[in-house]
Amino acid sequence: MARVVLHKELFEYDSELRKDYPIICGVDEAGRGPLAGDVYAAAVVLNDDVLINYLNDSKKISEKRRELLYDEVIAKADAYCVATASVEEIDKLNILQATMLAMKRAVSGLGINTDLALIDGNRLPEIDCKSQYVIHGDAVSASIAAASILAKVSRDRYMRGLDAQYPQYCFSQHKGYGTKLHYEKLEEYGISDVHRKTFLKKLYDEK
């Protein structure tokens, strides 16, 4: 018999809110901290009939499990959208504002009107519906957890694509984060056009 791991409390949290806000979207981001690549955000609308085994904060789930959940979330969601803000927008606006922009794009791209947007974290993007932030929301709300899966998997796939274009930086291994390996590659090869210059200002000025 297949093992079932269902974090019921995440679904119950959303279900309680739906008594007042029938259509809820969860919103989360991936890639605020890396030195390279776009920042991603996802918005997901689930309904009360949906239960997804193993759904949880994407950071607590293995990469293999996240890939499986990605397909299940897309299949079961009433609506979803994955959006980005570019490296250029990150350097121009700063990472916080670029993240808010990606979140706004994700909500706008749902194609349906939502009664409430649940935003992971402690800041709210400027969007056209009622919103509230939920600290550590991907471990609290099923909708936010679903968004965290879509954002994380989408960004990881994107970074693997960058690895094919820039194999010298080993992006598929560190996903752009500031690991020892990544800094070693930056010292060896310098900064590429997919690196965030504002995150590497000292190194950028030296090159």
Short mmCIF file of C-alpha atoms in Angstrom, two decimals, residues 1 4-5 11 36 38-39 56 66 70 76 79-81 90 102 109 127 138 161 180 194-196 206-207:
data_model
loop_
_atom_site.label_atom_id
_atom_site.label_comp_id
_atom_site.label_asym_id
_atom_site.label_seq_id
_atom_site.Cartn_x
_atom_site.Cartn_y
_atom_site.Cartn_z
CA MET A 1 0.00 0.00 0.00
CA VAL A 4 0.20 8.68 2.43
CA VAL A 5 1.54 11.87 3.98
CA PHE A 11 -5.75 22.60 3.72
CA ALA A 36 22.52 34.90 -10.69
CA ASP A 38 15.78 35.77 -12.57
CA VAL A 39 13.56 35.76 -9.50
CA ASN A 56 4.41 21.24 2.14
CA ARG A 66 8.92 18.50 -5.88
CA TYR A 70 4.63 20.20 -9.67
CA LYS A 76 -5.52 19.96 -9.72
CA ALA A 79 -5.80 28.37 -11.96
CA TYR A 80 -2.07 28.97 -11.74
CA CYS A 81 0.58 31.27 -13.13
CA ILE A 90 16.57 43.09 -10.10
CA ALA A 102 7.11 38.99 -10.11
CA GLY A 109 -1.66 36.10 -14.98
CA ILE A 127 -2.26 43.78 -6.68
CA ASP A 138 4.40 27.80 2.71
CA GLY A 161 18.86 25.73 -18.76
CA LYS A 180 32.02 28.07 -2.42
CA VAL A 194 23.04 36.48 -16.10
CA HIS A 195 24.70 37.48 -12.83
CA ARG A 196 23.12 40.12 -10.61
CA GLU A 206 37.31 44.66 -9.53
CA LYS A 207 36.82 43.04 -12.95
#
